[in-house]
Amino acid sequence: MSKWRMITTLTVCLLGSPMLWAKSSLYSNATVLDVDTGQQHGKQYILVEDQHIVYIGSGKPEQNQDTQVIDLEHRFVMPGLIDSHAHMSLGAVSATVRDKQVHLSAYNGADIAAVNANSMLRWGITTIRNPGGDSQANVNYKQSQVQGQVKGPKAFVAGHLLNDLAFAGLVTVVDDELSIANSIEQQSKLGVDYVKLYTGLTEQQLKSAVRHADSYDLQVIAHLEKVNWQTGAQLGIDHIVHAMPLSAELLPEPHKQSFDKSARPGSFRFFEWYELVDLKSAEVAQMINSLREHNVSVDPTLIVFYNAFFGDQDAVTKHPALSEVHPSLLTNWQTFFTFNLGWTDADFKRAQAVWPKVLEFVKMLDQAGVTLTIGTDVGNPWTIPGISLHQEMALMVEAGISEQKVLQMATRNGAYVIDKDAKFGLLKTGYIADFIVLDKNPLLDIKHTQSIHRVVQNGTTVHLQQ
């Protein structure tokens, strides 16, 4: 995102909301967590004015007579969480048959977004990146949040996915240079922050889309499968989503030639590819190195795949927090749309057997220095707005990544992939006052991110646990 676009968006976020601002707030006796180093700084003061942190340190700062003083003794403060993969407005998926062909469509609505937004904010998520969906619905949420019409995370959004197959409410079908150029121009005029490219596009179409996105100063997010991530990085794609690099080019012989022909279509590829791949191969190493060299970020969204791989278990499909999902969306998952549609008991066993390999791959990305963020794929089956981000962080720790690094991914890294010069995602003087107050220390146990006492967004307390 360009610096001008970023400044414009944040200025409107800060100035356009009719929410009442606290004139000045002083948070005292806080233990401040440094997500970059893992250090803890006790007995700290945080002074917030005009929605920004104007002082943070151990000495008590000067304050106005009307400054509100809030004692945070025995509590921990860290930056607000950032969900880098949240389809805020995405609702139920349906299918109809016309002319002997199945036509898919997705509902997108402000009612879905409002439920998601409220829950996510209560769980400490102050900012989201929406990596694609209905262009108008996504921009509408972004603007409604800015104007204070909906209470929720501030948003940076992509529009309709560009792909070769139709999916009403999600996809704009493109098949040549002109259609790609027109689609990106229309989305830019509407006010998106990113362009999202999908799995059906060819290498040449990806190249064309990146070029046109660059002309509008829009970053490119891609979900790639058949096209190798290494190729995507070389083409100039900025961000890749999902820990599913399902290209046959990464498989050992003879699977390089046979996988695309022999693999079952759809989500069966998720586990069938992992059964075949050698994560220690030269091809995988080259792909990972290319991501690092081209500064391509990856948003693994482990939780949505965990929910698919383990979707035969009550812990997924009967999770008590599913009550926080919009009722129509939950009913859709219970009666029709899931990522494991058609899986047999044998398929679930195969998927669960390779799950450690998925975690190993994500750890390899981290160890290689690839920028990782924390995203959930909210809007898709069994992802719960808010708590799923905490589940995602726990899965990253399960993969062998430290609590400190996971907290960094959920804050600083999330801000960095939105804009390299972002003034949020850290607790620093001059930064936007987005932070959460916890009762327990998440550096000791990542599950302690769920011990939320207070959520502060733009300097205002938007949630206080009673």
CSV table of C-alpha atoms in Angstrom, one decimal:
chain,number,residue,atom,x,y,z
A,1,MET,CA,0.0,0.0,0.0
A,2,SER,CA,1.3,3.5,-0.8
A,3,LYS,CA,2.3,5.8,2.0
A,4,TRP,CA,-0.3,8.3,0.7
A,5,ARG,CA,-3.1,5.7,0.7
A,6,MET,CA,-2.0,4.5,4.2
A,7,ILE,CA,-2.0,8.0,5.6
A,8,THR,CA,-5.4,8.8,4.1
A,9,THR,CA,-6.9,5.6,5.5
A,10,LEU,CA,-5.6,6.1,9.0
A,11,THR,CA,-6.4,9.8,9.1
A,12,VAL,CA,-10.1,8.9,8.3
A,13,CYS,CA,-10.0,6.1,10.8
A,14,LEU,CA,-8.9,8.5,13.5
A,15,LEU,CA,-10.8,11.6,12.6
A,16,GLY,CA,-14.0,10.3,11.1
A,17,SER,CA,-15.4,8.3,13.9
A,18,PRO,CA,-18.1,9.9,16.0
A,19,MET,CA,-17.0,7.8,19.1
A,20,LEU,CA,-16.2,9.9,22.1
A,21,TRP,CA,-12.4,10.3,22.6
A,22,ALA,CA,-10.9,10.2,26.0
A,23,LYS,CA,-9.2,13.6,26.3
A,24,SER,CA,-6.2,12.0,28.0
A,25,SER,CA,-5.6,8.7,29.7
A,26,LEU,CA,-2.7,7.6,31.9
A,27,TYR,CA,-2.2,3.9,32.4
A,28,SER,CA,0.0,3.2,35.4
A,29,ASN,CA,1.9,0.3,37.0
A,30,ALA,CA,1.6,-1.7,33.8
A,31,THR,CA,3.9,-4.6,32.8
A,32,VAL,CA,4.6,-3.8,29.1
A,33,LEU,CA,5.5,-6.7,26.8
A,34,ASP,CA,8.0,-6.0,24.0
A,35,VAL,CA,6.9,-8.4,21.2
A,36,ASP,CA,10.2,-7.8,19.4
A,37,THR,CA,12.6,-8.9,22.2
A,38,GLY,CA,10.3,-10.8,24.6
A,39,GLN,CA,11.4,-8.5,27.4
A,40,GLN,CA,9.0,-7.4,30.1
A,41,HIS,CA,9.1,-3.9,31.5
A,42,GLY,CA,7.4,-3.5,34.9
A,43,LYS,CA,5.9,-0.4,36.6
A,44,GLN,CA,5.4,1.4,33.3
A,45,TYR,CA,3.3,4.5,32.5
A,46,ILE,CA,1.5,4.8,29.2
A,47,LEU,CA,0.1,8.3,28.4
A,48,VAL,CA,-2.5,8.4,25.6
A,49,GLU,CA,-3.6,11.7,24.0
A,50,ASP,CA,-5.5,12.3,20.7
A,51,GLN,CA,-5.6,8.6,20.1
A,52,HIS,CA,-1.9,8.2,20.1
A,53,ILE,CA,0.7,7.0,22.7
A,54,VAL,CA,2.6,10.2,23.6
A,55,TYR,CA,4.7,8.7,26.4
A,56,ILE,CA,5.7,5.2,27.6
A,57,GLY,CA,8.3,4.7,30.3
A,58,SER,CA,9.0,4.1,34.0
A,59,GLY,CA,8.9,7.8,35.0
A,60,LYS,CA,5.5,9.3,35.7
A,61,PRO,CA,4.8,11.9,33.0
A,62,GLU,CA,3.1,15.3,33.4
A,63,GLN,CA,-0.6,15.1,32.8
A,64,ASN,CA,-3.6,17.4,32.6
A,65,GLN,CA,-6.1,17.9,35.4
A,66,ASP,CA,-8.7,16.0,33.4
A,67,THR,CA,-6.5,13.1,32.6
A,68,GLN,CA,-8.1,9.8,33.5
A,69,VAL,CA,-5.7,7.5,35.5
A,70,ILE,CA,-6.1,3.8,35.1
A,71,ASP,CA,-4.2,1.4,37.4
A,72,LEU,CA,-2.9,-1.7,35.7
A,73,GLU,CA,-0.9,-3.2,38.5
A,74,HIS,CA,-0.5,-7.0,38.1
A,75,ARG,CA,-1.6,-6.8,34.5
A,76,PHE,CA,0.2,-7.0,31.1
A,77,VAL,CA,0.0,-4.8,28.1
A,78,MET,CA,0.7,-5.7,24.5
A,79,PRO,CA,-0.2,-4.2,21.1
A,80,GLY,CA,-3.7,-4.9,19.7
A,81,LEU,CA,-4.0,-8.1,17.7
A,82,ILE,CA,-4.1,-8.1,13.9
A,83,ASP,CA,-6.0,-10.8,12.0
A,84,SER,CA,-4.4,-10.8,8.6
A,85,HIS,CA,-7.1,-13.1,7.0
A,86,ALA,CA,-10.6,-12.2,7.9
A,87,HIS,CA,-13.5,-12.3,5.4
A,88,MET,CA,-15.7,-10.0,7.5
A,89,SER,CA,-18.8,-10.0,5.3
A,90,LEU,CA,-18.7,-13.5,3.9
A,91,GLY,CA,-21.9,-15.5,4.6
A,92,ALA,CA,-23.6,-18.7,3.5
A,93,VAL,CA,-22.4,-20.5,0.4
A,94,SER,CA,-25.1,-22.0,-1.9
A,95,ALA,CA,-25.2,-24.1,-5.0
A,96,THR,CA,-27.7,-24.3,-7.9
A,97,VAL,CA,-27.7,-26.5,-11.0
A,98,ARG,CA,-28.4,-24.9,-14.3
A,99,ASP,CA,-27.8,-26.4,-17.7
A,100,LYS,CA,-26.3,-29.5,-16.0
A,101,GLN,CA,-23.6,-27.3,-14.3
A,102,VAL,CA,-23.2,-26.4,-10.7
A,103,HIS,CA,-23.1,-22.7,-9.9
A,104,LEU,CA,-21.8,-21.5,-6.6
A,105,SER,CA,-22.6,-18.3,-4.9
A,106,ALA,CA,-21.8,-16.6,-1.6
A,107,TYR,CA,-23.9,-14.2,0.4
A,108,ASN,CA,-22.1,-11.1,1.7
A,109,GLY,CA,-23.8,-8.8,4.1
A,110,ALA,CA,-23.4,-6.1,6.8
A,111,ASP,CA,-25.3,-8.3,9.2
A,112,ILE,CA,-22.5,-10.9,9.0
A,113,ALA,CA,-19.8,-8.3,9.3
A,114,ALA,CA,-21.4,-6.7,12.4
A,115,VAL,CA,-21.5,-10.0,14.3
A,116,ASN,CA,-17.9,-10.8,13.3
A,117,ALA,CA,-16.6,-7.3,14.1
A,118,ASN,CA,-18.1,-7.2,17.6
A,119,SER,CA,-16.8,-10.6,18.6
A,120,MET,CA,-13.3,-9.9,17.2
A,121,LEU,CA,-13.0,-6.6,19.0
A,122,ARG,CA,-13.9,-8.3,22.3
A,123,TRP,CA,-11.2,-10.8,21.7
A,124,GLY,CA,-8.6,-8.1,21.3
A,125,ILE,CA,-8.4,-7.8,17.5
A,126,THR,CA,-8.1,-4.1,16.7
A,127,THR,CA,-7.2,-4.4,13.0
A,128,ILE,CA,-7.9,-6.8,10.2
A,129,ARG,CA,-6.8,-7.5,6.7
A,130,ASN,CA,-9.6,-8.8,4.5
A,131,PRO,CA,-7.9,-10.6,1.6
A,132,GLY,CA,-10.8,-10.8,-0.7
A,133,GLY,CA,-14.6,-11.2,-1.3
A,134,ASP,CA,-17.4,-9.0,-2.5
A,135,SER,CA,-15.7,-5.7,-3.4
A,136,GLN,CA,-18.6,-3.4,-2.4
A,137,ALA,CA,-19.3,-5.3,0.8
A,138,ASN,CA,-15.7,-5.2,1.9
A,139,VAL,CA,-15.3,-1.5,1.2
A,140,ASN,CA,-18.7,-0.9,2.9
A,141,TYR,CA,-17.4,-2.5,6.1
A,142,LYS,CA,-14.2,-0.5,6.0
A,143,GLN,CA,-16.1,2.7,5.6
A,144,SER,CA,-18.8,1.9,8.2
A,145,GLN,CA,-16.1,1.1,10.8
A,146,VAL,CA,-14.4,4.4,10.0
A,147,GLN,CA,-17.6,6.3,10.4
A,148,GLY,CA,-18.5,4.6,13.7
A,149,GLN,CA,-21.6,2.9,12.2
A,150,VAL,CA,-20.2,-0.5,13.2
A,151,LYS,CA,-18.0,-1.3,16.2
A,152,GLY,CA,-15.1,-3.5,15.2
A,153,PRO,CA,-11.5,-3.7,13.9
A,154,LYS,CA,-10.3,-1.2,11.4
A,155,ALA,CA,-9.9,-2.8,8.0
A,156,PHE,CA,-7.7,-2.9,5.0
A,157,VAL,CA,-9.4,-4.8,2.2
A,158,ALA,CA,-9.1,-6.6,-1.1
A,159,GLY,CA,-12.1,-6.9,-3.5
A,160,HIS,CA,-13.4,-9.7,-5.7
A,161,LEU,CA,-10.9,-12.5,-6.3
A,162,LEU,CA,-9.6,-12.6,-9.8
A,163,ASN,CA,-9.9,-16.2,-11.1
A,164,ASP,CA,-10.9,-18.3,-14.2
A,165,LEU,CA,-14.0,-19.9,-12.7
A,166,ALA,CA,-17.2,-18.1,-11.6
A,167,PHE,CA,-18.3,-18.0,-8.0
A,168,ALA,CA,-21.0,-15.3,-7.5
A,169,GLY,CA,-20.3,-12.9,-4.6
A,170,LEU,CA,-16.6,-13.8,-4.5
A,171,VAL,CA,-15.0,-14.0,-7.9
A,172,THR,CA,-14.6,-11.8,-11.0
A,173,VAL,CA,-13.8,-14.0,-13.9
A,174,VAL,CA,-10.9,-12.9,-16.0
A,175,ASP,CA,-9.5,-14.5,-19.1
A,176,ASP,CA,-7.4,-12.0,-20.9
A,177,GLU,CA,-5.3,-8.9,-20.5
A,178,LEU,CA,-8.2,-6.5,-20.9
A,179,SER,CA,-10.5,-8.2,-18.4
A,180,ILE,CA,-7.6,-8.2,-15.8
A,181,ALA,CA,-6.9,-4.5,-16.4
A,182,ASN,CA,-10.5,-3.5,-16.2
A,183,SER,CA,-11.2,-5.5,-13.0
A,184,ILE,CA,-8.2,-4.0,-11.2
A,185,GLU,CA,-9.1,-0.5,-12.4
A,186,GLN,CA,-12.7,-0.9,-11.1
A,187,GLN,CA,-11.5,-2.2,-7.7
A,188,SER,CA,-9.0,0.6,-7.3
A,189,LYS,CA,-11.7,3.2,-8.0
A,190,LEU,CA,-13.9,1.6,-5.4
A,191,GLY,CA,-11.2,2.0,-2.7
A,192,VAL,CA,-9.6,-1.4,-2.1
A,193,ASP,CA,-6.1,-1.7,-0.6
A,194,TYR,CA,-5.1,-4.9,-2.3
A,195,VAL,CA,-5.7,-7.1,-5.3
A,196,LYS,CA,-6.4,-10.8,-4.7
A,197,LEU,CA,-5.4,-13.4,-7.3
A,198,TYR,CA,-6.7,-17.0,-7.1
A,199,THR,CA,-5.7,-20.5,-7.9
A,200,GLY,CA,-6.9,-20.8,-11.5
A,201,LEU,CA,-4.8,-18.1,-13.0
A,202,THR,CA,-1.9,-19.0,-15.3
A,203,GLU,CA,1.6,-17.7,-14.8
A,204,GLN,CA,1.1,-15.2,-17.6
A,205,GLN,CA,-2.2,-14.0,-16.1
A,206,LEU,CA,-0.5,-13.6,-12.7
A,207,LYS,CA,2.3,-11.6,-14.3
A,208,SER,CA,-0.3,-9.3,-16.0
A,209,ALA,CA,-2.3,-8.8,-12.8
A,210,VAL,CA,0.8,-7.9,-10.8
A,211,ARG,CA,1.8,-5.3,-13.5
A,212,HIS,CA,-1.6,-3.7,-13.5
A,213,ALA,CA,-1.9,-3.7,-9.7
A,214,ASP,CA,1.5,-2.0,-9.5
A,215,SER,CA,0.2,0.7,-11.8
A,216,TYR,CA,-2.4,1.6,-9.1
A,217,ASP,CA,0.1,1.2,-6.3
A,218,LEU,CA,-1.9,-1.8,-4.9
A,219,GLN,CA,-0.2,-4.7,-3.2
A,220,VAL,CA,-1.0,-8.2,-4.5
A,221,ILE,CA,-2.2,-11.1,-2.3
A,222,ALA,CA,-2.3,-14.6,-4.0
A,223,HIS,CA,-3.6,-18.0,-3.2
A,224,LEU,CA,-1.5,-20.3,-5.4
A,225,GLU,CA,-1.6,-24.0,-5.8
A,226,LYS,CA,-0.6,-25.3,-9.3
A,227,VAL,CA,1.7,-22.3,-9.8
A,228,ASN,CA,4.8,-22.7,-7.6
A,229,TRP,CA,5.2,-20.1,-4.8
A,230,GLN,CA,8.7,-19.5,-6.1
A,231,THR,CA,7.3,-18.4,-9.4
A,232,GLY,CA,4.8,-16.2,-7.6
A,233,ALA,CA,7.6,-14.5,-5.7
A,234,GLN,CA,9.6,-14.0,-8.8
A,235,LEU,CA,6.6,-12.4,-10.5
A,236,GLY,CA,6.3,-9.8,-7.8
A,237,ILE,CA,3.4,-11.1,-5.6
A,238,ASP,CA,3.7,-9.5,-2.2
A,239,HIS,CA,1.7,-11.9,0.0
A,240,ILE,CA,0.8,-15.6,-0.2
A,241,VAL,CA,-2.0,-17.1,1.9
A,242,HIS,CA,-2.5,-20.6,3.3
A,243,ALA,CA,0.1,-23.2,4.2
A,244,MET,CA,-0.8,-25.2,1.1
A,245,PRO,CA,1.8,-24.8,-1.6
A,246,LEU,CA,0.2,-27.6,-3.6
A,247,SER,CA,2.3,-27.3,-6.8
A,248,ALA,CA,3.4,-30.6,-8.4
A,249,GLU,CA,6.7,-28.9,-9.2
A,250,LEU,CA,7.7,-29.3,-5.5
A,251,LEU,CA,7.0,-33.1,-5.5
A,252,PRO,CA,9.6,-35.8,-6.1
A,253,GLU,CA,9.6,-37.8,-9.3
A,254,PRO,CA,7.5,-39.4,-10.6
A,255,HIS,CA,4.8,-37.4,-8.8
A,256,LYS,CA,5.8,-34.2,-10.6
A,257,GLN,CA,4.2,-35.5,-13.8
A,258,SER,CA,1.3,-37.5,-12.3
A,259,PHE,CA,0.0,-35.5,-9.3
A,260,ASP,CA,-2.3,-33.0,-11.2
A,261,LYS,CA,-3.8,-35.9,-13.2
A,262,SER,CA,-4.2,-38.4,-10.4
A,263,ALA,CA,-5.1,-36.2,-7.4
A,264,ARG,CA,-8.8,-35.9,-6.6
A,265,PRO,CA,-10.2,-32.4,-7.1
A,266,GLY,CA,-10.9,-29.9,-4.4
A,267,SER,CA,-9.8,-30.3,-0.8
A,268,PHE,CA,-8.5,-33.8,-1.1
A,269,ARG,CA,-5.4,-32.3,-2.5
A,270,PHE,CA,-4.7,-30.7,0.9
A,271,PHE,CA,-3.5,-33.9,2.4
A,272,GLU,CA,-2.7,-35.9,-0.7
A,273,TRP,CA,0.1,-33.3,-1.6
A,274,TYR,CA,1.5,-33.5,1.9
A,275,GLU,CA,1.6,-37.3,1.8
A,276,LEU,CA,3.9,-37.0,-1.3
A,277,VAL,CA,6.1,-34.0,-0.6
A,278,ASP,CA,9.6,-34.3,0.8
A,279,LEU,CA,10.0,-31.1,2.9
A,280,LYS,CA,13.8,-31.6,2.9
A,281,SER,CA,14.0,-31.5,-0.9
A,282,ALA,CA,16.0,-29.0,-2.9
A,283,GLU,CA,12.8,-27.8,-4.6
A,284,VAL,CA,11.1,-26.9,-1.3
A,285,ALA,CA,14.3,-25.2,0.0
A,286,GLN,CA,14.6,-23.1,-3.2
A,287,MET,CA,10.9,-22.1,-2.9
A,288,ILE,CA,11.3,-21.0,0.7
A,289,ASN,CA,14.6,-19.1,-0.1
A,290,SER,CA,12.8,-17.3,-2.9
A,291,LEU,CA,10.1,-16.1,-0.5
A,292,ARG,CA,12.7,-14.7,1.8
A,293,GLU,CA,14.8,-13.1,-0.9
A,294,HIS,CA,11.7,-11.4,-2.5
A,295,ASN,CA,10.3,-10.4,0.9
A,296,VAL,CA,7.0,-12.3,0.3
A,297,SER,CA,4.9,-12.7,3.5
A,298,VAL,CA,2.9,-15.9,4.2
A,299,ASP,CA,-0.3,-16.1,6.1
A,300,PRO,CA,-0.6,-19.8,7.0
A,301,THR,CA,-4.2,-19.9,8.4
A,302,LEU,CA,-3.5,-23.1,10.2
A,303,ILE,CA,-6.8,-23.0,12.0
A,304,VAL,CA,-9.0,-23.3,9.0
A,305,PHE,CA,-7.1,-26.4,7.8
A,306,TYR,CA,-7.1,-27.9,11.3
A,307,ASN,CA,-10.8,-27.5,11.3
A,308,ALA,CA,-11.0,-29.4,8.0
A,309,PHE,CA,-8.5,-32.1,8.9
A,310,PHE,CA,-10.1,-32.7,12.2
A,311,GLY,CA,-13.7,-31.9,11.2
A,312,ASP,CA,-14.9,-35.3,12.2
A,313,GLN,CA,-14.4,-34.4,15.9
A,314,ASP,CA,-16.8,-32.6,18.2
A,315,ALA,CA,-14.0,-30.3,19.4
A,316,VAL,CA,-14.4,-28.6,16.0
A,317,THR,CA,-18.0,-28.9,15.0
A,318,LYS,CA,-19.5,-28.5,18.5
A,319,HIS,CA,-17.1,-26.0,20.0
A,320,PRO,CA,-18.9,-24.0,22.6
A,321,ALA,CA,-17.8,-20.7,21.1
A,322,LEU,CA,-19.6,-21.5,17.8
A,323,SER,CA,-22.5,-19.5,19.4
A,324,GLU,CA,-20.5,-16.4,18.4
A,325,VAL,CA,-20.8,-17.2,14.7
A,326,HIS,CA,-23.7,-15.6,12.8
A,327,PRO,CA,-26.6,-18.2,13.0
A,328,SER,CA,-27.2,-18.3,9.2
A,329,LEU,CA,-23.5,-19.0,8.6
A,330,LEU,CA,-23.3,-21.7,11.3
A,331,THR,CA,-26.4,-23.4,9.8
A,332,ASN,CA,-24.7,-23.3,6.4
A,333,TRP,CA,-21.7,-25.2,7.7
A,334,GLN,CA,-23.9,-27.7,9.6
A,335,THR,CA,-26.0,-28.5,6.6
A,336,PHE,CA,-24.0,-27.9,3.4
A,337,PHE,CA,-20.7,-26.1,3.1
A,338,THR,CA,-17.5,-27.5,4.6
A,339,PHE,CA,-13.9,-27.9,3.2
A,340,ASN,CA,-14.1,-31.6,3.9
A,341,LEU,CA,-17.3,-32.2,1.9
A,342,GLY,CA,-17.3,-35.8,0.7
A,343,TRP,CA,-14.4,-37.0,2.9
A,344,THR,CA,-14.6,-40.5,4.3
A,345,ASP,CA,-13.4,-41.8,7.6
A,346,ALA,CA,-10.3,-43.0,5.7
A,347,ASP,CA,-9.7,-39.5,4.3
A,348,PHE,CA,-9.9,-37.9,7.8
A,349,LYS,CA,-7.3,-40.4,9.1
A,350,ARG,CA,-5.0,-39.7,6.2
A,351,ALA,CA,-5.3,-35.9,6.7
A,352,GLN,CA,-4.7,-36.2,10.4
A,353,ALA,CA,-1.7,-38.4,9.8
A,354,VAL,CA,0.0,-35.6,7.8
A,355,TRP,CA,-1.0,-32.7,10.1
A,356,PRO,CA,2.5,-32.7,11.8
A,357,LYS,CA,4.0,-32.3,8.4
A,358,VAL,CA,1.9,-29.1,7.9
A,359,LEU,CA,3.2,-27.7,11.2
A,360,GLU,CA,6.7,-28.7,10.2
A,361,PHE,CA,6.4,-26.7,7.0
A,362,VAL,CA,5.3,-23.6,8.8
A,363,LYS,CA,8.2,-23.9,11.2
A,364,MET,CA,10.5,-24.2,8.3
A,365,LEU,CA,9.2,-20.9,6.9
A,366,ASP,CA,9.8,-19.2,10.2
A,367,GLN,CA,13.3,-20.6,10.6
A,368,ALA,CA,14.2,-19.5,7.1
A,369,GLY,CA,13.3,-15.9,7.9
A,370,VAL,CA,10.1,-15.7,5.9
A,371,THR,CA,7.7,-13.0,7.3
A,372,LEU,CA,4.7,-14.8,8.8
A,373,THR,CA,1.4,-13.3,10.1
A,374,ILE,CA,-1.5,-14.6,12.1
A,375,GLY,CA,-4.7,-15.0,10.1
A,376,THR,CA,-7.8,-17.2,10.6
A,377,ASP,CA,-9.9,-17.2,7.3
A,378,VAL,CA,-12.9,-16.1,9.3
A,379,GLY,CA,-16.0,-16.6,7.2
A,380,ASN,CA,-15.0,-20.1,6.2
A,381,PRO,CA,-16.1,-23.3,7.9
A,382,TRP,CA,-15.7,-23.6,11.7
A,383,THR,CA,-13.6,-20.5,12.1
A,384,ILE,CA,-15.0,-18.5,15.0
A,385,PRO,CA,-14.6,-14.7,14.9
A,386,GLY,CA,-12.2,-13.7,17.6
A,387,ILE,CA,-11.2,-16.9,19.4
A,388,SER,CA,-9.9,-18.5,16.2
A,389,LEU,CA,-7.1,-16.0,16.2
A,390,HIS,CA,-6.0,-17.3,19.6
A,391,GLN,CA,-6.4,-20.8,18.3
A,392,GLU,CA,-4.1,-19.9,15.4
A,393,MET,CA,-1.5,-18.6,17.7
A,394,ALA,CA,-1.6,-21.8,19.8
A,395,LEU,CA,-1.1,-23.9,16.6
A,396,MET,CA,1.9,-21.8,15.7
A,397,VAL,CA,3.4,-22.5,19.1
A,398,GLU,CA,2.5,-26.2,18.6
A,399,ALA,CA,4.5,-26.0,15.4
A,400,GLY,CA,7.6,-25.2,17.5
A,401,ILE,CA,7.6,-21.4,17.2
A,402,SER,CA,8.2,-19.4,20.4
A,403,GLU,CA,5.5,-17.4,22.2
A,404,GLN,CA,7.5,-14.2,21.6
A,405,LYS,CA,7.7,-14.7,17.9
A,406,VAL,CA,4.1,-15.7,17.6
A,407,LEU,CA,3.1,-12.5,19.5
A,408,GLN,CA,5.3,-10.5,17.0
A,409,MET,CA,3.5,-12.2,14.1
A,410,ALA,CA,0.1,-11.2,15.5
A,411,THR,CA,1.1,-7.6,16.0
A,412,ARG,CA,4.2,-6.0,14.4
A,413,ASN,CA,4.3,-8.4,11.4
A,414,GLY,CA,0.6,-7.9,10.7
A,415,ALA,CA,1.1,-4.1,10.7
A,416,TYR,CA,4.2,-4.5,8.5
A,417,VAL,CA,2.4,-6.4,5.8
A,418,ILE,CA,-0.2,-3.7,5.7
A,419,ASP,CA,2.4,-1.0,5.4
A,420,LYS,CA,6.2,-1.1,6.1
A,421,ASP,CA,5.9,2.3,7.8
A,422,ALA,CA,2.7,1.5,9.7
A,423,LYS,CA,2.3,3.5,13.0
A,424,PHE,CA,0.4,0.7,14.8
A,425,GLY,CA,1.3,-2.8,15.8
A,426,LEU,CA,3.8,-1.8,18.5
A,427,LEU,CA,3.8,0.1,21.8
A,428,LYS,CA,5.9,3.1,21.0
A,429,THR,CA,5.6,6.9,21.3
A,430,GLY,CA,3.8,8.3,18.3
A,431,TYR,CA,2.0,5.1,17.5
A,432,ILE,CA,-1.8,4.7,17.4
A,433,ALA,CA,-3.0,3.6,20.8
A,434,ASP,CA,-4.3,0.1,19.9
A,435,PHE,CA,-3.5,-2.3,22.8
A,436,ILE,CA,-4.9,-5.0,25.0
A,437,VAL,CA,-4.6,-5.5,28.7
A,438,LEU,CA,-4.2,-9.1,29.9
A,439,ASP,CA,-4.5,-10.7,33.3
A,440,LYS,CA,-1.9,-13.3,32.5
A,441,ASN,CA,1.5,-13.2,30.7
A,442,PRO,CA,1.3,-14.7,27.2
A,443,LEU,CA,5.1,-14.9,27.0
A,444,LEU,CA,4.8,-17.8,29.5
A,445,ASP,CA,1.8,-19.5,27.8
A,446,ILE,CA,0.3,-18.4,24.5
A,447,LYS,CA,-3.1,-19.3,25.8
A,448,HIS,CA,-2.9,-16.4,28.2
A,449,THR,CA,-3.7,-14.0,25.2
A,450,GLN,CA,-7.3,-15.1,26.0
A,451,SER,CA,-7.1,-13.5,29.5
A,452,ILE,CA,-8.4,-10.2,28.2
A,453,HIS,CA,-9.2,-7.5,30.7
A,454,ARG,CA,-9.4,-4.4,28.5
A,455,VAL,CA,-9.2,-3.6,24.8
A,456,VAL,CA,-8.1,-0.1,23.7
A,457,GLN,CA,-8.6,1.0,20.1
A,458,ASN,CA,-7.6,4.5,18.9
A,459,GLY,CA,-7.0,5.5,22.5
A,460,THR,CA,-10.6,4.6,23.6
A,461,THR,CA,-11.5,1.6,25.8
A,462,VAL,CA,-13.9,-0.4,23.5
A,463,HIS,CA,-14.2,-3.5,25.8
A,464,LEU,CA,-13.8,-3.9,29.5
A,465,GLN,CA,-14.1,-7.3,31.1
A,466,GLN,CA,-16.4,-7.1,34.1
